PDB file of C-alpha atoms in Angstrom:
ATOM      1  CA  UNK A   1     -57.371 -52.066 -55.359  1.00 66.00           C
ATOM      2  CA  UNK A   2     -58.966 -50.469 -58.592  1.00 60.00           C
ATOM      3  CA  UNK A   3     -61.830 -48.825 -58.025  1.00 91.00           C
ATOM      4  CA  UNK A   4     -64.783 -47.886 -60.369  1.00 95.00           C
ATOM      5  CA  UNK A   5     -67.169 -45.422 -58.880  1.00 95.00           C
ATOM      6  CA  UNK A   6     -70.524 -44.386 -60.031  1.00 95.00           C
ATOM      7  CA  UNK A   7     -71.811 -41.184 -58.750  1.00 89.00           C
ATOM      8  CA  UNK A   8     -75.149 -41.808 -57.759  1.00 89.00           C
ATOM      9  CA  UNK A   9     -76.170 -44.966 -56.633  1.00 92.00           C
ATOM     10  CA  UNK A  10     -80.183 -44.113 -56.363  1.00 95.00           C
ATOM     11  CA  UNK A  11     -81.864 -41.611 -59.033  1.00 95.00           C
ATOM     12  CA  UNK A  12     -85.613 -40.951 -59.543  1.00 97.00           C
ATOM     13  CA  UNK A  13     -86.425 -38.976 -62.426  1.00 97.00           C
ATOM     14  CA  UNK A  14     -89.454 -37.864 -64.681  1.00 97.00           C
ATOM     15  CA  UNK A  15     -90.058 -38.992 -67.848  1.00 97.00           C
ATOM     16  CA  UNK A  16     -88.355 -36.862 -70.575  1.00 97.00           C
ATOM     17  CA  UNK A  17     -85.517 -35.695 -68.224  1.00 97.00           C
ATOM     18  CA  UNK A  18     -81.685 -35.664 -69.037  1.00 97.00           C
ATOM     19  CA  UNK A  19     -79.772 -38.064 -66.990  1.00 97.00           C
ATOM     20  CA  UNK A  20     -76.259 -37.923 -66.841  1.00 97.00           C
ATOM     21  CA  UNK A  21     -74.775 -40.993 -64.994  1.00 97.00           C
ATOM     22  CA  UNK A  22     -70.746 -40.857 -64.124  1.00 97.00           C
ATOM     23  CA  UNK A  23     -68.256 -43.436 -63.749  1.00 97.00           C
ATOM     24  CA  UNK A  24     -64.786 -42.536 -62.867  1.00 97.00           C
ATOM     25  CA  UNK A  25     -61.808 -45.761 -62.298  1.00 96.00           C
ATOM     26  CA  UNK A  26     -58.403 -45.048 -60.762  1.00 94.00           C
ATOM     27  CA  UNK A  27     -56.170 -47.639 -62.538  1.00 87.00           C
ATOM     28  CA  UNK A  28     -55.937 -45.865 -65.878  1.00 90.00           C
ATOM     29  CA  UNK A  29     -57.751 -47.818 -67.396  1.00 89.00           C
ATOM     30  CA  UNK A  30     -58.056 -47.729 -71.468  1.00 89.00           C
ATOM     31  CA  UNK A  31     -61.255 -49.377 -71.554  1.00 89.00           C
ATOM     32  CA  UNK A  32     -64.454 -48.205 -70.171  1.00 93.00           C
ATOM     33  CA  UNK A  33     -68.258 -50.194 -70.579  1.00 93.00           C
ATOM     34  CA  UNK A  34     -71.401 -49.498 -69.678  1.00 96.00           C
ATOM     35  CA  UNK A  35     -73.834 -52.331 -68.893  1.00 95.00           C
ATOM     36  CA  UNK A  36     -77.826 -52.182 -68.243  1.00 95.00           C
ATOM     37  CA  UNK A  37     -79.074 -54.925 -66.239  1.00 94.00           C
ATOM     38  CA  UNK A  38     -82.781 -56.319 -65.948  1.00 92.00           C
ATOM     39  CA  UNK A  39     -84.145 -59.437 -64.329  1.00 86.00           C
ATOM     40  CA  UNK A  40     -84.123 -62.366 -66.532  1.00 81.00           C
ATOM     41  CA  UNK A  41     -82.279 -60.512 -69.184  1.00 84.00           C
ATOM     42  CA  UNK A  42     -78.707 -60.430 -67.908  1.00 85.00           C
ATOM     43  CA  UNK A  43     -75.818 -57.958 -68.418  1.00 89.00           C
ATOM     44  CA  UNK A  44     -76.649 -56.241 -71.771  1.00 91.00           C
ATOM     45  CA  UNK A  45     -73.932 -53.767 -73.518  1.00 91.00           C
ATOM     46  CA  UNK A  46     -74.719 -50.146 -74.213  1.00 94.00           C
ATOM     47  CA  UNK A  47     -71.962 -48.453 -75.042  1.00 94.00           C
ATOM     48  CA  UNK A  48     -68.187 -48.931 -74.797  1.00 91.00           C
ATOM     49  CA  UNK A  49     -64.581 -47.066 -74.803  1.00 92.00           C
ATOM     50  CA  UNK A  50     -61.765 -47.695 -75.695  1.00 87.00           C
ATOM     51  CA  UNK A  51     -59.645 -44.658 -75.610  1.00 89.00           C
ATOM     52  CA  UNK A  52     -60.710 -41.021 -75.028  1.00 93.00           C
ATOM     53  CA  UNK A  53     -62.810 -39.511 -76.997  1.00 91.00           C
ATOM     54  CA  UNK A  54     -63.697 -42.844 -78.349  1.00 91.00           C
ATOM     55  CA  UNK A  55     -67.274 -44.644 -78.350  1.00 92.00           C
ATOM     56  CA  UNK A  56     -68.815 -47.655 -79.933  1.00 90.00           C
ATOM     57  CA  UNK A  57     -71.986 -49.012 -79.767  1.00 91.00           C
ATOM     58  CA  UNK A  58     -72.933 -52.274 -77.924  1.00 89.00           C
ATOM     59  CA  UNK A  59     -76.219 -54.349 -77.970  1.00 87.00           C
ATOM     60  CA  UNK A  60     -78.747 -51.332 -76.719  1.00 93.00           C
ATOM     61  CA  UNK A  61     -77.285 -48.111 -77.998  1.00 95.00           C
ATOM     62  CA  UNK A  62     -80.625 -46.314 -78.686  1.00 96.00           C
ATOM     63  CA  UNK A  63     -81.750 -43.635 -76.587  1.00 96.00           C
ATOM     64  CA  UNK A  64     -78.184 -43.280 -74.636  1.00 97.00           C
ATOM     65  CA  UNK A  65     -75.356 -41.440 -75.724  1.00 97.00           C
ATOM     66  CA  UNK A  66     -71.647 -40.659 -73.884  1.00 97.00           C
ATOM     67  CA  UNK A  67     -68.773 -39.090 -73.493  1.00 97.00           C
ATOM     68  CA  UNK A  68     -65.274 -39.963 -72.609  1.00 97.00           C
ATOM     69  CA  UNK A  69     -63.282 -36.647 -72.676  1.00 96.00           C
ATOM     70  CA  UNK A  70     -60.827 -37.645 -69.765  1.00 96.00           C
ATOM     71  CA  UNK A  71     -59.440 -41.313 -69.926  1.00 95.00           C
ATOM     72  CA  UNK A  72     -60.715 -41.430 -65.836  1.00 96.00           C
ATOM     73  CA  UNK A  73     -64.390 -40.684 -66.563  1.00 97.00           C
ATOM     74  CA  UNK A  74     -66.803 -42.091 -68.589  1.00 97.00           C
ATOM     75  CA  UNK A  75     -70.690 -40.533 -68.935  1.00 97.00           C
ATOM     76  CA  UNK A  76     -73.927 -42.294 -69.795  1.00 98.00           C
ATOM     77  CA  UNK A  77     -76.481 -39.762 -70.900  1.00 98.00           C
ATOM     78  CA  UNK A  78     -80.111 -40.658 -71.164  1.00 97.00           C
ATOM     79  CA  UNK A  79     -81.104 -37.227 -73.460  1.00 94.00           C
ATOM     80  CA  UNK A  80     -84.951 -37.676 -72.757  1.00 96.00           C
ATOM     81  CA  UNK A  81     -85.390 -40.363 -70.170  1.00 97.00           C
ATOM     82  CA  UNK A  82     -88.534 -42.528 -70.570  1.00 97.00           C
ATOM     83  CA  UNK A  83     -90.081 -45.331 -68.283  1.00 97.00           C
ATOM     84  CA  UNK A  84     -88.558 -48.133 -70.223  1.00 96.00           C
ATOM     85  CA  UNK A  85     -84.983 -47.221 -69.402  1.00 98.00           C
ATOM     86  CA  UNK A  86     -85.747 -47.788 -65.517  1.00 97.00           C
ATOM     87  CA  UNK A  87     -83.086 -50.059 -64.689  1.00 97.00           C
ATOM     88  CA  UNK A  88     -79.884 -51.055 -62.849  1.00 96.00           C
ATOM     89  CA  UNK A  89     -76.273 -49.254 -64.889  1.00 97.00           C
ATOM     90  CA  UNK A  90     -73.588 -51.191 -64.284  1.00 97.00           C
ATOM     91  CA  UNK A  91     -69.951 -48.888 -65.382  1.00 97.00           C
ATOM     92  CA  UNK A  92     -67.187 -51.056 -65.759  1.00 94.00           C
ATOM     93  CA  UNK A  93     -63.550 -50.927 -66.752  1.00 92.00           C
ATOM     94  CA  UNK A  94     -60.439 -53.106 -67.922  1.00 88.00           C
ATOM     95  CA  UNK A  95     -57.042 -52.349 -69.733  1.00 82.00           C
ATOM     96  CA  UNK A  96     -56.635 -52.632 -73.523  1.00 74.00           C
ATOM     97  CA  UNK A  97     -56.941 -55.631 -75.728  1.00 63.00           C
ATOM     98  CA  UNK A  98     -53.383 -57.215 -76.243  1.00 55.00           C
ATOM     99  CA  UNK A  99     -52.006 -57.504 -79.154  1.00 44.00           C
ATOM    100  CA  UNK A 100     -51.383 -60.947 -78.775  1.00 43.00           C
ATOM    101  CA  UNK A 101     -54.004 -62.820 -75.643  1.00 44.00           C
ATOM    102  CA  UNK A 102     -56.302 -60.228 -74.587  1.00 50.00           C
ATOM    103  CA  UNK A 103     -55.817 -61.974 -70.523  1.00 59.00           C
ATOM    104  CA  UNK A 104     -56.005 -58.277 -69.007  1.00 64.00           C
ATOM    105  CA  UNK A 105     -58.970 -56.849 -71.376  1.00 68.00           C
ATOM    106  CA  UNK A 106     -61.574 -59.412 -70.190  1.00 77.00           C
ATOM    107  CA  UNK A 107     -60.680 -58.691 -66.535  1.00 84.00           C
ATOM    108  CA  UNK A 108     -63.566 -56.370 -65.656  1.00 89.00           C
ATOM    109  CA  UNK A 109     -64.050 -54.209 -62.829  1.00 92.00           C
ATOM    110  CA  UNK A 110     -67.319 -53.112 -62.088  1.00 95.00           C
ATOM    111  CA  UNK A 111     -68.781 -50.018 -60.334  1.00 95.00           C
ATOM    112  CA  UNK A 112     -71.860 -50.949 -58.109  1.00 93.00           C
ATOM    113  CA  UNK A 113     -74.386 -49.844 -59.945  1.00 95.00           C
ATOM    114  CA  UNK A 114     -76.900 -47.246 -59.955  1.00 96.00           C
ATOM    115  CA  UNK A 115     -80.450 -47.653 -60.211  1.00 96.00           C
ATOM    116  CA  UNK A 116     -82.555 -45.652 -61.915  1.00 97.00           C
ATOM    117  CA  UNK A 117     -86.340 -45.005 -61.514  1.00 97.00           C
ATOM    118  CA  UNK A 118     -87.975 -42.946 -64.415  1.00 97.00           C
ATOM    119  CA  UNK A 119     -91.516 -42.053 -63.424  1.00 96.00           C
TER     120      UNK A 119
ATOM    121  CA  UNK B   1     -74.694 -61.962 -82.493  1.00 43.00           C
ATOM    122  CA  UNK B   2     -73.579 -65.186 -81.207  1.00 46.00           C
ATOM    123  CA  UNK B   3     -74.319 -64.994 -77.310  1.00 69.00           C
ATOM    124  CA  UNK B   4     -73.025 -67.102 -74.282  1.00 81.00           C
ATOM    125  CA  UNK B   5     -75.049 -70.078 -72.972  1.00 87.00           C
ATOM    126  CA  UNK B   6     -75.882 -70.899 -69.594  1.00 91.00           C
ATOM    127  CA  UNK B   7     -78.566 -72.553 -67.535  1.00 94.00           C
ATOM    128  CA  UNK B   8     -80.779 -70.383 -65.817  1.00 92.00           C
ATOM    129  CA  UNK B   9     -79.925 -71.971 -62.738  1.00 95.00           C
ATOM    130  CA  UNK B  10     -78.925 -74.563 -60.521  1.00 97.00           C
ATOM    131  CA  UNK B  11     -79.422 -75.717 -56.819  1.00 97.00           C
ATOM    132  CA  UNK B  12     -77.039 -77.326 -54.686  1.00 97.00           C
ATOM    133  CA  UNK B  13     -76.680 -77.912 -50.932  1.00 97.00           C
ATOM    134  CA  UNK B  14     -73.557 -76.899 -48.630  1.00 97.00           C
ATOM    135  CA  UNK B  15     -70.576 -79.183 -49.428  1.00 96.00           C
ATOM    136  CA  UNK B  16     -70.919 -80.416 -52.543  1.00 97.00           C
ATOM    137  CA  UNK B  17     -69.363 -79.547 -55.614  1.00 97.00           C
ATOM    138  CA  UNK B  18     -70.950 -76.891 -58.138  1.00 97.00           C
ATOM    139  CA  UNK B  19     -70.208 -76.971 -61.904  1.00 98.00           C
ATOM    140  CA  UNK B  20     -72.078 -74.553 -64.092  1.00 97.00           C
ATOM    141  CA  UNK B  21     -71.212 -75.429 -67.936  1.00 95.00           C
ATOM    142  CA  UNK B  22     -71.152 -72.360 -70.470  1.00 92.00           C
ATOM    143  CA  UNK B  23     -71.347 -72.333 -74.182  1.00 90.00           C
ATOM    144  CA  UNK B  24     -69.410 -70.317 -76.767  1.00 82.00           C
ATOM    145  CA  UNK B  25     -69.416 -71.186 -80.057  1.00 77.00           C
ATOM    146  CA  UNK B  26     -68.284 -68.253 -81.512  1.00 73.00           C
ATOM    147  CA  UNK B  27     -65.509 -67.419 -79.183  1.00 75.00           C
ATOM    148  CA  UNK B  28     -62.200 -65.305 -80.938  1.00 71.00           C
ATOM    149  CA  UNK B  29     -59.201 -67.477 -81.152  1.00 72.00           C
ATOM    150  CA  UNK B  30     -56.776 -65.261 -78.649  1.00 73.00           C
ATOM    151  CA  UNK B  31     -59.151 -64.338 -76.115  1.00 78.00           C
ATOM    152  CA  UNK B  32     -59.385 -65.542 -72.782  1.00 83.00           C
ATOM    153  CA  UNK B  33     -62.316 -66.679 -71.282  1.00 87.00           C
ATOM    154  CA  UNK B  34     -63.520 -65.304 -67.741  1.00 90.00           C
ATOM    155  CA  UNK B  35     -66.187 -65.521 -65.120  1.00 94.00           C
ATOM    156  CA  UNK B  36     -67.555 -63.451 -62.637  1.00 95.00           C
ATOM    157  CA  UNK B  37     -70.007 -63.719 -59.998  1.00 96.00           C
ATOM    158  CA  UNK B  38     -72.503 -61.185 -58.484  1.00 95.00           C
ATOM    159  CA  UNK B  39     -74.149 -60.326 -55.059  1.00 94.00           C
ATOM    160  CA  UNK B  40     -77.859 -58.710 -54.932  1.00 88.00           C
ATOM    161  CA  UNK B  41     -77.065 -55.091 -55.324  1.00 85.00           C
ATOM    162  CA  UNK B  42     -73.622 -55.272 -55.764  1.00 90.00           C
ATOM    163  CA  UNK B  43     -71.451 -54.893 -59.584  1.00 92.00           C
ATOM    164  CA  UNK B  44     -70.195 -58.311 -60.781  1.00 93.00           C
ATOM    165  CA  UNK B  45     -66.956 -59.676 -59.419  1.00 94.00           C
ATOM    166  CA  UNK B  46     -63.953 -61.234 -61.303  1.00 93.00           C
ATOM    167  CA  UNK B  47     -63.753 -64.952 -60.115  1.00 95.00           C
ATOM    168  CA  UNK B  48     -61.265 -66.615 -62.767  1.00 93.00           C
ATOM    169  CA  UNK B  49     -60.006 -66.649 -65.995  1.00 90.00           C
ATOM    170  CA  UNK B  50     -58.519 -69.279 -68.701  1.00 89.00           C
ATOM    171  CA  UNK B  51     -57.603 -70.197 -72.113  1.00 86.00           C
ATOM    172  CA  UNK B  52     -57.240 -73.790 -72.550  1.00 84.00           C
ATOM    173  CA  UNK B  53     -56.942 -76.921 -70.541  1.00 88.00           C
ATOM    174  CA  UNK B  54     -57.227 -76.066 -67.066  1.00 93.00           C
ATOM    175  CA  UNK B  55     -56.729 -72.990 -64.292  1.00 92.00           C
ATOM    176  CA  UNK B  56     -57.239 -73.091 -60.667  1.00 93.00           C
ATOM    177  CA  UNK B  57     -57.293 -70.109 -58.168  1.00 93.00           C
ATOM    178  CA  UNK B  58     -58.324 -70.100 -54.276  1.00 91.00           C
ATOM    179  CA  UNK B  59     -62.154 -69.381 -54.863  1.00 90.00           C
ATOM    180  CA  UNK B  60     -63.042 -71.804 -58.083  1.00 95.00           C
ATOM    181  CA  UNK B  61     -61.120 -73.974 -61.032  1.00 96.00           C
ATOM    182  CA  UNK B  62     -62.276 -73.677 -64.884  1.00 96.00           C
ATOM    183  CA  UNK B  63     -62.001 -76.129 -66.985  1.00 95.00           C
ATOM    184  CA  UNK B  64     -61.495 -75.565 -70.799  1.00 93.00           C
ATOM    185  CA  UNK B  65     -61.488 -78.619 -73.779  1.00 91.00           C
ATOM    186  CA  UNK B  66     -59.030 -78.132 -76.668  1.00 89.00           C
ATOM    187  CA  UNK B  67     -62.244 -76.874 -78.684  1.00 89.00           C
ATOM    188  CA  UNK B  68     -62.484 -73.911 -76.518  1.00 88.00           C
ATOM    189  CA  UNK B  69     -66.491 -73.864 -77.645  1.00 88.00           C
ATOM    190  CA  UNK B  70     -67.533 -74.155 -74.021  1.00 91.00           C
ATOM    191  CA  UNK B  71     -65.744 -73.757 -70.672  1.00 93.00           C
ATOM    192  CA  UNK B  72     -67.030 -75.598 -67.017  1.00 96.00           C
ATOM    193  CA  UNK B  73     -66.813 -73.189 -63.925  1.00 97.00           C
ATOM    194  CA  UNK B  74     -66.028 -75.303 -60.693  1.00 97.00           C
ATOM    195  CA  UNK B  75     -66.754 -74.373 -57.544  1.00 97.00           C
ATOM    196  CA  UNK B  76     -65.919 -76.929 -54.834  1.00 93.00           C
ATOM    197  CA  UNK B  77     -67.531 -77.473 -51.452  1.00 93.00           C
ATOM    198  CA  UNK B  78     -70.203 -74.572 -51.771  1.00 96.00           C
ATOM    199  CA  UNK B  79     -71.517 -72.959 -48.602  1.00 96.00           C
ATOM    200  CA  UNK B  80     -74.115 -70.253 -48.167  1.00 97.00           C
ATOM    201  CA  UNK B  81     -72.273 -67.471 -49.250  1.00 95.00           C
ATOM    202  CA  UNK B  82     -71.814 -69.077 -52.568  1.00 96.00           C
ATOM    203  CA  UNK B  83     -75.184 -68.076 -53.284  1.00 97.00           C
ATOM    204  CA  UNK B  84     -75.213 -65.742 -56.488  1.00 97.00           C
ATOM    205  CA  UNK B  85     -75.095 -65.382 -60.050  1.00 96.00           C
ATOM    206  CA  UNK B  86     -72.147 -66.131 -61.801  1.00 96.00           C
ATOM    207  CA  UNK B  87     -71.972 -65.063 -65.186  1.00 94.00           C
ATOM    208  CA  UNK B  88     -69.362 -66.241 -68.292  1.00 91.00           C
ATOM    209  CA  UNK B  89     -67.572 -63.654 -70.513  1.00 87.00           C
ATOM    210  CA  UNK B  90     -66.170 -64.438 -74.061  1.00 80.00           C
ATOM    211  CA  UNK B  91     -65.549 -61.994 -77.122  1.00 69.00           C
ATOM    212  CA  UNK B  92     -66.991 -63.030 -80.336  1.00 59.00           C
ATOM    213  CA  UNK B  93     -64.523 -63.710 -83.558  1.00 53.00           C
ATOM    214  CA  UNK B  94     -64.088 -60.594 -85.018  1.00 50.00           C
ATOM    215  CA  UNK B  95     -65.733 -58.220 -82.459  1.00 52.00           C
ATOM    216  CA  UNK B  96     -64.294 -55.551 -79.736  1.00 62.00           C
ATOM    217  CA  UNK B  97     -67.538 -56.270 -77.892  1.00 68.00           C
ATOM    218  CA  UNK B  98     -67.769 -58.630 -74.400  1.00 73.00           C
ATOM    219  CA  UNK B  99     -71.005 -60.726 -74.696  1.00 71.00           C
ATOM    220  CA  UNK B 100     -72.292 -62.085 -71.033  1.00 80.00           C
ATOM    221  CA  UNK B 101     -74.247 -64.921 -70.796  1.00 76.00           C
ATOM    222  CA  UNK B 102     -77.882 -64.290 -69.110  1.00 81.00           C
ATOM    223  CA  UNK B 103     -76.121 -65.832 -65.540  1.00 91.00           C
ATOM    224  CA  UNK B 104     -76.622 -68.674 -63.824  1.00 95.00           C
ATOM    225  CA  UNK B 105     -78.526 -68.444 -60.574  1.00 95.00           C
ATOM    226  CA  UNK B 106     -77.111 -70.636 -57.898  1.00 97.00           C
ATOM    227  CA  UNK B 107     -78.846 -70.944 -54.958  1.00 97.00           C
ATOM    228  CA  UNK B 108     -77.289 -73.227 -52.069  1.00 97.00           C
ATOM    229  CA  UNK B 109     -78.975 -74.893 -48.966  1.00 97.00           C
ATOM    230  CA  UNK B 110     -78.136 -76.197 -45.860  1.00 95.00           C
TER     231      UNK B 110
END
């Protein structure tokens, strides 16, 4: 089974903190998400990957940045956490677009989460 | 950005037959769409996936008109444990990015 894991599943932090959240998947993967996830607000983008060393933004790109420097592992950093980024992260990960119908690139796997308290 | 439409959410009692309804106006030509439901605490899970007409699987059947602007999740004979969001994916015309709808609550009772 392909597995997406995210390293912590529980953080509490302080405001202005760095928080580095990790997501590694086994199936290799080219694609690589990260999702935020608030009640009554749904599954909202942050940042995506599509190959290493690779980022584009999604929906909520400000105050996160990442890195993808191993096709296995991609990092959600929070470079001065504040209280409105207390949430649930959601990593997920799915092979490339097709050239042709993209069946395998919508086929997500997700990690299960990790929720973060910023205090 | 063009976003995914679903209701909120939707009761139903054990046996009967669930259909949640989600719109995509924008969707790209070649993609497929797909749905996935989710468990308190727990990452979303892959349920099903289409392009046109209609695709069935052991857990749910989706049903797709030639338009491809909305797709119908079916889930037949829900119990208990069908109790969860379930959430459409599309990607928009001209975009890398995969747009979820807000979810769809279900919540079924005896």
């Amino acid at each position: 089974d392909v597995k997406v894991t995210q390293s912590s599943r529980y953080l509490v932090k302080r405001t202005g903190e760095k928080v580095f959240l990790e997501c590694v998947q086994d199936m290799d993967h080219e694609n690589m998400f990260w999702y935020r996830q608030d009640p009554g607000l749904g599954l909202r983008l942050i940042y995506f990957s599509y190959d290493v060393k690779m980022k584009e933004k999604g929906d909520i790109p400000e105050g996160y940045s990442v890195s993808r420097e191993k096709k296995e592992r991609f990092s959600l950093i929070l470079e001065s956490a504040s209280t409105n980024q207390t949430s649930m992260y959601l990593c997920a990960s799915s092979f490339a677009l097709a050239g042709g119908r993209g069946s395998g690139a919508n086929v997500l796997t997700f990690g299960a989460g990790s929720r973060l308290t910023v205090l | 950005l063009a976003k995914t439409t679903q209701p909120i959410s939707m009761d139903s009692y054990e046996g009967q037959e669930v259909n949640i309804t989600c719109s995509h106006n924008n969707i790209a030509t070649n993609d497929y769409i797909t749905w996935y439901q989710q468990f308190p605490s727990q990452g979303p899970r892959f349920i099903i996936q289409g392009y046109k007409t209609k695709v069935t699987n052991e857990v749910a059947s989706l049903f797709i008109p030639a338009d491809r602007k909305s797709s119908t999740l079916s889930l037949p004979r829900v119990s208990l444990s069908d109790t969860a969001v379930y959430y459409c994916l599309a990607r928009n015309t001209g975009f890398q990015k995969l747009v979820f709808g807000t979810g769809t609550r279900l919540l079924v009772s005896p």
